[in-house]
mmCIF file of C-alpha atoms in Angstrom:
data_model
loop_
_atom_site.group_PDB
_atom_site.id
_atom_site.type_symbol
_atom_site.label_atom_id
_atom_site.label_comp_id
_atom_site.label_asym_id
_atom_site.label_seq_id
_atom_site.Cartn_x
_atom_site.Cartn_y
_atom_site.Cartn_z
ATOM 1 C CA UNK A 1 -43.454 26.976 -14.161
ATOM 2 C CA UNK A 2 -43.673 30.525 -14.341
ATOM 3 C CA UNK A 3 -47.013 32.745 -14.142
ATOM 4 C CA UNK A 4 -47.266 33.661 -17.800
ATOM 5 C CA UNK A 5 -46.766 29.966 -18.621
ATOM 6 C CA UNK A 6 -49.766 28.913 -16.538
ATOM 7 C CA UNK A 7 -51.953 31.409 -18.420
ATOM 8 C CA UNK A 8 -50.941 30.354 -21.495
ATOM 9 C CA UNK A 9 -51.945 26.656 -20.875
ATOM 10 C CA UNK A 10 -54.927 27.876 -19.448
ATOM 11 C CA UNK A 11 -56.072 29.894 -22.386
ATOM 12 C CA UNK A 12 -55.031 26.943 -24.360
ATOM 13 C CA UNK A 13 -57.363 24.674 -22.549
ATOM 14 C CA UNK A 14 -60.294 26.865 -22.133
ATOM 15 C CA UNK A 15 -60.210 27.223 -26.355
ATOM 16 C CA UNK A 16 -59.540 23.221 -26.227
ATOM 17 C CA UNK A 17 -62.656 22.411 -24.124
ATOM 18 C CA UNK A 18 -65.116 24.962 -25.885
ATOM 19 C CA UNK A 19 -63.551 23.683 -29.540
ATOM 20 C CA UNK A 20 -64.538 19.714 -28.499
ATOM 21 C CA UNK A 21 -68.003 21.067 -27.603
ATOM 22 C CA UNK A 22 -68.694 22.644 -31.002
ATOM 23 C CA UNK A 23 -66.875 19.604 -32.548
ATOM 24 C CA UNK A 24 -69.810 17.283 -30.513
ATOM 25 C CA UNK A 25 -72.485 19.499 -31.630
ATOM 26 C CA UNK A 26 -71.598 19.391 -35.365
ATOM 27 C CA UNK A 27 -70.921 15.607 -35.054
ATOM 28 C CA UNK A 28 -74.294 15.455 -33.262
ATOM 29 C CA UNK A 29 -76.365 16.850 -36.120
ATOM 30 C CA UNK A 30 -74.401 15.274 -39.177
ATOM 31 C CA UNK A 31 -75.379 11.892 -38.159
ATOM 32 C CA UNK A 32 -78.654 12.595 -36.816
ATOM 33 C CA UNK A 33 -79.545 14.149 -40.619
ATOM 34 C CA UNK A 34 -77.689 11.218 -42.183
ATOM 35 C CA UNK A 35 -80.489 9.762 -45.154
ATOM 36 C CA UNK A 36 -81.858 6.234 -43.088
ATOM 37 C CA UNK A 37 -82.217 5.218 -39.672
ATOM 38 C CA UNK A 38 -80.312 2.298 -37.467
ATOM 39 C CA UNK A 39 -83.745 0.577 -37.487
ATOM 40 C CA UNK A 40 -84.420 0.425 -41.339
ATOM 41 C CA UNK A 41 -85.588 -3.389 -41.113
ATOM 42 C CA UNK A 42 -88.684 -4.053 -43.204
ATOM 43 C CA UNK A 43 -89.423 -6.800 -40.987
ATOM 44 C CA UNK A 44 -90.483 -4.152 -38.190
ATOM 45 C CA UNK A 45 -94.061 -2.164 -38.027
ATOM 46 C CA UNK A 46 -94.356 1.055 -37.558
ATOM 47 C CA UNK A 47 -95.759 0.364 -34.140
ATOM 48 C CA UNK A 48 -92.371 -1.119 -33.213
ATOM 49 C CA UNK A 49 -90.383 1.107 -35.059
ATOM 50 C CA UNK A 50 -92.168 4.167 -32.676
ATOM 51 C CA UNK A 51 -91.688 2.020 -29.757
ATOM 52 C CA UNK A 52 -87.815 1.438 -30.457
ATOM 53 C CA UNK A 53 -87.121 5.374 -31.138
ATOM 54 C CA UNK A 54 -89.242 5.992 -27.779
ATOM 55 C CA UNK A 55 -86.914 3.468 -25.932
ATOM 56 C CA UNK A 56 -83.790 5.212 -27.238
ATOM 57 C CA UNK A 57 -85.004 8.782 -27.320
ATOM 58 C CA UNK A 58 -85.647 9.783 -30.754
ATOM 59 C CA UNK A 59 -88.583 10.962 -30.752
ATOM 60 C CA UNK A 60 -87.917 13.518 -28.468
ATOM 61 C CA UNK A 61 -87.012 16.864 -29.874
ATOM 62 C CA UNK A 62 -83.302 16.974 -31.727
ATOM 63 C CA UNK A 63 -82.023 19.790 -28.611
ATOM 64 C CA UNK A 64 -83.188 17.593 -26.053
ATOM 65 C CA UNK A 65 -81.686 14.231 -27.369
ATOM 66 C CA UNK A 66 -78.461 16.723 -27.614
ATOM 67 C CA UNK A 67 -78.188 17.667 -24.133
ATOM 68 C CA UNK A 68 -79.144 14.196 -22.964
ATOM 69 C CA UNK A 69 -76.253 12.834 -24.813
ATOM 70 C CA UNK A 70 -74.003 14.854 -23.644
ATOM 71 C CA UNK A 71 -74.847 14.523 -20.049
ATOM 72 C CA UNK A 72 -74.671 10.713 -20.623
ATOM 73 C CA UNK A 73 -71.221 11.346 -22.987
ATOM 74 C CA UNK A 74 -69.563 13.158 -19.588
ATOM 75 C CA UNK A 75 -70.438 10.214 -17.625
ATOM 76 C CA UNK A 76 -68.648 8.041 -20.247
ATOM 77 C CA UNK A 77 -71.770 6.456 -21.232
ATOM 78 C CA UNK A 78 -71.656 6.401 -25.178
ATOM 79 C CA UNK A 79 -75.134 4.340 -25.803
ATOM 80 C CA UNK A 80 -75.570 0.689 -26.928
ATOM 81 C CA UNK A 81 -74.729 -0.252 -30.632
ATOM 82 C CA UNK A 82 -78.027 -0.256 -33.166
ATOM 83 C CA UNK A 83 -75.935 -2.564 -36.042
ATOM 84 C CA UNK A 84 -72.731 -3.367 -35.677
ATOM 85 C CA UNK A 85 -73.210 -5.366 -32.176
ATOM 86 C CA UNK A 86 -76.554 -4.916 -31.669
ATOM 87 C CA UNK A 87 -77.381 -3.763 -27.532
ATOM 88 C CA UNK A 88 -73.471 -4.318 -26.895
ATOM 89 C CA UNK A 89 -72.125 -1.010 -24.816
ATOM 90 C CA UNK A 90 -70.336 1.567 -27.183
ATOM 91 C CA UNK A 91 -67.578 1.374 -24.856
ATOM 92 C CA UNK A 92 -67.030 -2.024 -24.774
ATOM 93 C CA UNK A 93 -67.246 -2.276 -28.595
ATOM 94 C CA UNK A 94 -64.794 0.698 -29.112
ATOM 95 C CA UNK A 95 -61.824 -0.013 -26.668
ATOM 96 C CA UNK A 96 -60.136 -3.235 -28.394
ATOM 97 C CA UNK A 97 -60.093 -0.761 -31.368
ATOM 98 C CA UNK A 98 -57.900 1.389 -29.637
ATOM 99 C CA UNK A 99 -54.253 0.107 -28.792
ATOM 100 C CA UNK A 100 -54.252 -1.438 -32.334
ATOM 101 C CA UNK A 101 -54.976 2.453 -34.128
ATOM 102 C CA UNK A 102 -52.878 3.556 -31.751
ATOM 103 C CA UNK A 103 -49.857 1.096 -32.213
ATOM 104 C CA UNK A 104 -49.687 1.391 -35.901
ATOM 105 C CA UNK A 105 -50.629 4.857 -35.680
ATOM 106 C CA UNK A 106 -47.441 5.297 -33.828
ATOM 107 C CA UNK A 107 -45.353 3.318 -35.261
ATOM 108 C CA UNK A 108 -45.905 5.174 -38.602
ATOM 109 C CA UNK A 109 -45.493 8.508 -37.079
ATOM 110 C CA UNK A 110 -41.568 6.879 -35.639
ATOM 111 C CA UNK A 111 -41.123 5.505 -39.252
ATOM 112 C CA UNK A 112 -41.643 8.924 -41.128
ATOM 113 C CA UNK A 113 -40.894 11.284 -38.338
ATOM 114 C CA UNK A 114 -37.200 9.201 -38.734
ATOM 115 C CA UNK A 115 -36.769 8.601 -42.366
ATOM 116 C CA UNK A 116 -38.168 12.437 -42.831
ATOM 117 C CA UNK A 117 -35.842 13.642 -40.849
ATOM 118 C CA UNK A 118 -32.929 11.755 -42.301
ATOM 119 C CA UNK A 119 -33.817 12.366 -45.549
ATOM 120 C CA UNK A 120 -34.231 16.454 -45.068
ATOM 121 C CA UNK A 121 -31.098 16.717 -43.332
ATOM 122 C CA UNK A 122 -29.062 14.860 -46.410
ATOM 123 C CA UNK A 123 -31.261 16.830 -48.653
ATOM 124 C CA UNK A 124 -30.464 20.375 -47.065
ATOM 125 C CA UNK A 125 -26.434 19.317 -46.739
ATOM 126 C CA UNK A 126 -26.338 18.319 -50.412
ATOM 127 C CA UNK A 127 -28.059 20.662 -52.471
ATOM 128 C CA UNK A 128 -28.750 20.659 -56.089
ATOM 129 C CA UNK A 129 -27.510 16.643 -55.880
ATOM 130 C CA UNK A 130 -28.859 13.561 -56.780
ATOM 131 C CA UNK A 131 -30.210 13.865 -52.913
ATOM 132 C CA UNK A 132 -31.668 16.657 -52.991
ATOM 133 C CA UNK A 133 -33.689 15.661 -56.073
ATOM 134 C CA UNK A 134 -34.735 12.415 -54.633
ATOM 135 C CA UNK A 135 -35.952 14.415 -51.527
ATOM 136 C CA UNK A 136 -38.339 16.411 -53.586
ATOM 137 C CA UNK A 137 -39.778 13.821 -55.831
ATOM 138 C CA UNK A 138 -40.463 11.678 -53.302
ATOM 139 C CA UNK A 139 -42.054 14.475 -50.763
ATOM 140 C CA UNK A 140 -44.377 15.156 -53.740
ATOM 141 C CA UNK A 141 -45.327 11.741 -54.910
ATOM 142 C CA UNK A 142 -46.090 11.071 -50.936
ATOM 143 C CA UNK A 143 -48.079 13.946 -50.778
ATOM 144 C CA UNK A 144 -50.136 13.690 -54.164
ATOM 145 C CA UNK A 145 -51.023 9.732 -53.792
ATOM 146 C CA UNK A 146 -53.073 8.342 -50.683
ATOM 147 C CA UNK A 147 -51.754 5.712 -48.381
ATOM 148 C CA UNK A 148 -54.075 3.056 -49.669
ATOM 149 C CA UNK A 149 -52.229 3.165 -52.881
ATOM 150 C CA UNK A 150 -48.921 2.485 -51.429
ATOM 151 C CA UNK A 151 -50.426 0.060 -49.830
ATOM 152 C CA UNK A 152 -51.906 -1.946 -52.719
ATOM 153 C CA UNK A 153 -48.303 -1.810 -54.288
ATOM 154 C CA UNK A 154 -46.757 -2.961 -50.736
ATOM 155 C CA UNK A 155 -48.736 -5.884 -50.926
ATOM 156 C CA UNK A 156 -48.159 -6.961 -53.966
ATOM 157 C CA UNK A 157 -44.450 -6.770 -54.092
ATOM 158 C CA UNK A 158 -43.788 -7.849 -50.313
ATOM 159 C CA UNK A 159 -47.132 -9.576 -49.682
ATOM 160 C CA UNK A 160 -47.925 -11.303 -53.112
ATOM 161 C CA UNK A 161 -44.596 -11.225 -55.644
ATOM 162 C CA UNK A 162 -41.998 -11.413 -52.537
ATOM 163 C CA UNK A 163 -43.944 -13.092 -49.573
ATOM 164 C CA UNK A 164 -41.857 -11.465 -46.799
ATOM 165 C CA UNK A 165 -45.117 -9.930 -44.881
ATOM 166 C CA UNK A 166 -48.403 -11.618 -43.885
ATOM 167 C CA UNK A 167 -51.400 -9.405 -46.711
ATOM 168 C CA UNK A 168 -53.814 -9.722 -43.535
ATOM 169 C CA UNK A 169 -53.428 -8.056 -40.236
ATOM 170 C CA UNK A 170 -53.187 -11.001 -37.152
ATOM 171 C CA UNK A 171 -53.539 -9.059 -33.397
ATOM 172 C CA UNK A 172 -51.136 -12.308 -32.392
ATOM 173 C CA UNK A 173 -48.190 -10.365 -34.369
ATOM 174 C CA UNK A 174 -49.061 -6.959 -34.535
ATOM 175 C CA UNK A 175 -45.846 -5.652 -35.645
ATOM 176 C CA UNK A 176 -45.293 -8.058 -38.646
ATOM 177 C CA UNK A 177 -48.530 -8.236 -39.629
ATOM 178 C CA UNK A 178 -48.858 -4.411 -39.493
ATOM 179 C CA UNK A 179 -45.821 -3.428 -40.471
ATOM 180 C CA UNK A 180 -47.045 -2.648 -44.322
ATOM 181 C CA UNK A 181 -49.644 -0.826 -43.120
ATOM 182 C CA UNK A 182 -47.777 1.029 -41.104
ATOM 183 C CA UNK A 183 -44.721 1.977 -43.983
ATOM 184 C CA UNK A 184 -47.915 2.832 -46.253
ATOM 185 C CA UNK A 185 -49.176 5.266 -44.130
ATOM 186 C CA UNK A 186 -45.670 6.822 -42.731
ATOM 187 C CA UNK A 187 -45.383 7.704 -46.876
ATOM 188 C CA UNK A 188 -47.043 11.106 -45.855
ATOM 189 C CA UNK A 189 -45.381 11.949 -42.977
ATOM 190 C CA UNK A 190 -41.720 11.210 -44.157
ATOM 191 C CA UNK A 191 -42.669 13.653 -47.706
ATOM 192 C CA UNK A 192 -44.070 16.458 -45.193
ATOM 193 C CA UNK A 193 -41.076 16.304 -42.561
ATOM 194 C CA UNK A 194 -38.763 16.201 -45.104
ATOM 195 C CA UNK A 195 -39.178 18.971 -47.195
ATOM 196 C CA UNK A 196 -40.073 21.090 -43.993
ATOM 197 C CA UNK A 197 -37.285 19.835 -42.233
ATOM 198 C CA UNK A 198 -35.126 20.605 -45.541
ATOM 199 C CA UNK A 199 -36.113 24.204 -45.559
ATOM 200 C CA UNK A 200 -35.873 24.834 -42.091
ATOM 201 C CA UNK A 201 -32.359 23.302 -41.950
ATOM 202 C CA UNK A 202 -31.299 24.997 -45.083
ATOM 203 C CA UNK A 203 -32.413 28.512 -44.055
ATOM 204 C CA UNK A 204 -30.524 27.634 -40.091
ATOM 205 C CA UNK A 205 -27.356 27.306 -42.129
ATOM 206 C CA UNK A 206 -27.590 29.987 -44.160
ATOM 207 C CA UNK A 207 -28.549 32.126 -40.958
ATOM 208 C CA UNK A 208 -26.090 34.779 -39.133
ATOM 209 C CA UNK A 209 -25.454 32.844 -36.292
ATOM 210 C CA UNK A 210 -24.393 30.037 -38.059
ATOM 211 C CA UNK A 211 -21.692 31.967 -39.914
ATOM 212 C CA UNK A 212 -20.243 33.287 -36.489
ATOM 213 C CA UNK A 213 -19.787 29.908 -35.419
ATOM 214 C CA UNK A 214 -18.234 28.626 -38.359
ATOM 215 C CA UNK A 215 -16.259 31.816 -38.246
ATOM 216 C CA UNK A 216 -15.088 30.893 -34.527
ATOM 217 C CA UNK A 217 -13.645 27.199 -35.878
ATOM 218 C CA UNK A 218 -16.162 25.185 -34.942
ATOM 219 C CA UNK A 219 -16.307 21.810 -36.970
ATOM 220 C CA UNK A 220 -18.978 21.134 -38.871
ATOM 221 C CA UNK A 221 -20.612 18.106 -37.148
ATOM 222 C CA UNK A 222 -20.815 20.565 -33.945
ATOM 223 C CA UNK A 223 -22.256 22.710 -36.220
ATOM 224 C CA UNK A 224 -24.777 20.441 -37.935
ATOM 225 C CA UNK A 225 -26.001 18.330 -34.861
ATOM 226 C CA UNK A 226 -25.553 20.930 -32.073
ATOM 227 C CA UNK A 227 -26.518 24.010 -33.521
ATOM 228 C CA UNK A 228 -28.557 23.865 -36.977
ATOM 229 C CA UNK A 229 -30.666 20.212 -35.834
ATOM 230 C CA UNK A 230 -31.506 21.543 -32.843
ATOM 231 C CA UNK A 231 -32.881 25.065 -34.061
ATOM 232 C CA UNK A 232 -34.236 23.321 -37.325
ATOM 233 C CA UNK A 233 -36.388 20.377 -35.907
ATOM 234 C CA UNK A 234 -38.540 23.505 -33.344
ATOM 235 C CA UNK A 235 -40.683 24.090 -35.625
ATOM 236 C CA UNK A 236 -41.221 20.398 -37.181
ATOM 237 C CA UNK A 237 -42.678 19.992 -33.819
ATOM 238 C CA UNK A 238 -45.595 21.936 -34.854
ATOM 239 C CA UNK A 239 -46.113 19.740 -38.556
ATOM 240 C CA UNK A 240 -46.400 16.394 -36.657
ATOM 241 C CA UNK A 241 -49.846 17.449 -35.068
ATOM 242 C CA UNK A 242 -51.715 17.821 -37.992
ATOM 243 C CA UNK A 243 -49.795 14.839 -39.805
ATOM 244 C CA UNK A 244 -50.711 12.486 -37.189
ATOM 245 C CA UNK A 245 -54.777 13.520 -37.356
ATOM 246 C CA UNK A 246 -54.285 13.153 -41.078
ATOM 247 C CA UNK A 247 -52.850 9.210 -40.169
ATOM 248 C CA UNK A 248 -56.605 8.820 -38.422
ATOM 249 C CA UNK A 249 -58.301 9.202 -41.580
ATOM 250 C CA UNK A 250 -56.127 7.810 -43.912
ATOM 251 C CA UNK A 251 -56.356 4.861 -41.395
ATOM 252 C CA UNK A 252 -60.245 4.123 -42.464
ATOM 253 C CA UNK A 253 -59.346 2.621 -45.893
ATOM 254 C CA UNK A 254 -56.005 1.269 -44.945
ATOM 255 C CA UNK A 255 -57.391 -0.442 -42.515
ATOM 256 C CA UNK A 256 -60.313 -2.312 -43.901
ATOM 257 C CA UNK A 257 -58.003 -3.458 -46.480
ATOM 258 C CA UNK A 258 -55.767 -5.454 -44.166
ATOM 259 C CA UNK A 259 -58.889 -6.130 -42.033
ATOM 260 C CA UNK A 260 -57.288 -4.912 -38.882
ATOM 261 C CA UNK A 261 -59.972 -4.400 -36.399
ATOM 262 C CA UNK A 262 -58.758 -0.550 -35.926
ATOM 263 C CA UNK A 263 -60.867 2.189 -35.214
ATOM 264 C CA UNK A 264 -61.081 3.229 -38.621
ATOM 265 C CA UNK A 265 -62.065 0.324 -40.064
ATOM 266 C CA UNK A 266 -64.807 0.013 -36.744
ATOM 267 C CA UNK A 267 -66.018 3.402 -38.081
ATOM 268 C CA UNK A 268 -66.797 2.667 -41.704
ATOM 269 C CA UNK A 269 -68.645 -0.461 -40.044
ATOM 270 C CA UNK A 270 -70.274 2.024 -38.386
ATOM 271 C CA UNK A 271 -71.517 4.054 -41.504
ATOM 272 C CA UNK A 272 -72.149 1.156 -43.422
ATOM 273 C CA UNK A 273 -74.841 0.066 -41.094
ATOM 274 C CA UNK A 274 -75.932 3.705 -39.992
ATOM 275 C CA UNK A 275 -74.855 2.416 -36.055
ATOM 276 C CA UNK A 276 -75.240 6.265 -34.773
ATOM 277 C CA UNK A 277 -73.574 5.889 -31.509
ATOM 278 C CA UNK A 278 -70.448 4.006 -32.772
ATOM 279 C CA UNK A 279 -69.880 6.618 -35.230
ATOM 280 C CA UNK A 280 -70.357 9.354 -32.640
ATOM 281 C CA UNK A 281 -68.376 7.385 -29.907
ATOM 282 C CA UNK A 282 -65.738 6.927 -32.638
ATOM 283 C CA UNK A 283 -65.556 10.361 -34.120
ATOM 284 C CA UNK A 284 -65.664 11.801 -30.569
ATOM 285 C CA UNK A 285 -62.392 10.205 -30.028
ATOM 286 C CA UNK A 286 -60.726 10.591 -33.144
ATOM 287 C CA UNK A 287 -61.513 14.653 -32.565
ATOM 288 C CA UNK A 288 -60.145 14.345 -28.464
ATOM 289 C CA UNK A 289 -57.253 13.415 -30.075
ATOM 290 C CA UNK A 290 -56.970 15.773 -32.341
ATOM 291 C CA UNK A 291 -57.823 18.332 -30.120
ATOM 292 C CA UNK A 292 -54.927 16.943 -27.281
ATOM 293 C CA UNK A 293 -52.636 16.558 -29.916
ATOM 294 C CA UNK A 294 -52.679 19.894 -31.168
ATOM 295 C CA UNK A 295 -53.045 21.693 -27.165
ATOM 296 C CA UNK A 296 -49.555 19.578 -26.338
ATOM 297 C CA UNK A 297 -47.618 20.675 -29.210
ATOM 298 C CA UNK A 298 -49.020 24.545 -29.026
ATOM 299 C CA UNK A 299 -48.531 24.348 -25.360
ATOM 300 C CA UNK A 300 -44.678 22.755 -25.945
ATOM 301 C CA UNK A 301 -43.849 24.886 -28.787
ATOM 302 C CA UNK A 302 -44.910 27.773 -26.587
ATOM 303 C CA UNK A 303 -42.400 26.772 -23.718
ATOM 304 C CA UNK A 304 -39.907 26.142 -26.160
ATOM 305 C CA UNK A 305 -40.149 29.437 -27.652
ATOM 306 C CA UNK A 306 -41.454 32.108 -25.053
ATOM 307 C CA UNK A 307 -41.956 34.651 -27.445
ATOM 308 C CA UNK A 308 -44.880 32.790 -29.022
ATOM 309 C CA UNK A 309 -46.615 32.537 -25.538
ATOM 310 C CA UNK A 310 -45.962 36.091 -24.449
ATOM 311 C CA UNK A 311 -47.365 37.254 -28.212
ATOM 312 C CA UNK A 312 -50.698 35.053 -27.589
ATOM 313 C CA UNK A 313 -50.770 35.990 -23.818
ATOM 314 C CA UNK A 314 -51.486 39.824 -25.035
ATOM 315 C CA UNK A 315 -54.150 39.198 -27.084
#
């Protein structure tokens, strides 16, 4: 790994780190002015209620409770829970969550990253057909309606009408159980991939390079899958990030309706019930992600294409 590569990651990082700590700031103050408290029982006197915000901290002044979480946050201490669990460690509460997100968050990315890219490439190689057309309806029905709308119509054809798949998520079968959930929320990714992956493949065929090599007698599945894939899917790299963030939130809603215990559906728990470090602990993550997700495809799309790096390098 070259010199100029190195900086590049570095700069990349140093924006990453400095990003997440404006992120935790902002997330910080949102839900310390959300309307209510954690400790809105009527049951408690305002004796107790001033001894409980002493014991966690709130009465001291909103900068200092700031800095004190943070040093705690670095430690990987997020707090106890005030409502969801109550005194249960953040931590504890938050890491089942995780490899369930994560699995059907993945699997939906492999189930539109796929199906998009199928369904660009037969797009962009029949043009003005009854492909091409079915390409762009469906990218902009998947874009226009949320996930939790396919969803209600997945389970009632294949969940209700058609009982092929379980309507309620089981952690026993994950991938049955979850696979509606899953094709519901890939609906965005596949309309996004394909039209990109559409253009991008239809303006690679059309370029000069491509001519030359059809000029030299190449065939054309050399020519599709050697030379226009390859040069088409480099920048679909960079669509994916933001796509799979976008799964994170769409996650909330799909998730509570198949009760899968997910991080989304942990989160809007956590608003319900005002539980301040779940939601922070929760969001925190959600925005690491983001954050890595974004740093790993700038930093590969960068390698990929020097010309990118060397352009952001001199500024």
């Amino acid at each position: 790994m070259d010199k100029s590569t190195l900086k590049y990651i570095g700069k990349r990082l140093l924006i990453s780190i400095v990003t997440l700590f404006i992120i935790v700031l902002v997330l910080f103050l949102m839900i310390r002015f959300m309307p209510g408290t954690p400790f809105n029982d009527e049951k408690l006197t305002e004796t107790q209620k001033a001894m409980i915000y002493h014991k966690y901290g709130f009465d001291k002044p909103m900068w200092q409770q700031f800095f004190i979480y943070l040093q705690n946050m670095v430690k990987g201490d997020f707090g106890v829970s005030f409502g969801i669990a109550r005194n249960m460690n953040v931590v504890d509460l938050v890491k089942p969550a995780i490899p369930i997100s994560f699995g059907l968050g993945i699997g939906a990315v492999i189930i539109g990253a796929v199906v998009g890219i199928a369904l660009g490439i037969l797009a962009a190689l029949k043009r003005n057909t009854f492909w091409d057309s079915f390409a762009t309806v469906l990218s902009v029905i998947g874009v226009s309606i949320p996930s939790f709308v396919f969803l209600f119509f997945l389970l009632i054809i294949f969940g209700v009408e058609i009982p092929i798949f379980p309507i309620v998520f089981n952690s026993s079968d994950p991938i049955k159980t979850g696979f509606l959930p899953m094709v519901a929320l890939s609906m965005g990714v596949i309309a996004n991939v394909a039209r990109f992956t559409r253009t991008e493949m239809i303006e690679v065929l059309g370029s000069d390079y491509m001519l030359l090599a059809q000029a030299k007698g190449l065939d054309k599945r050399t020519l599709i899958f050697r030379h226009a894939l390859r040069n088409s899917l480099i920048p679909v790299i960079t669509v994916l990030g933001p796509l799979i963030v976008g799964l994170m939130t769409g996650s909330m809603v799909v998730e509570s309706v198949c009760a899968v215990p997910g991080l989304g559906s942990l989160l809007v728990k956590a608003i319900e019930v005002r539980d301040y470090n779940v939601i922070m602990a929760v969001s925190f993550l959600y925005s690491v992600m983001y954050i890595v997700i974004m740093l790993v495809i700038d930093v590969l799309y960068g390698i990929i294409d020097p010309r990118i790096r060397l352009g952001k390098g001199d500024n």
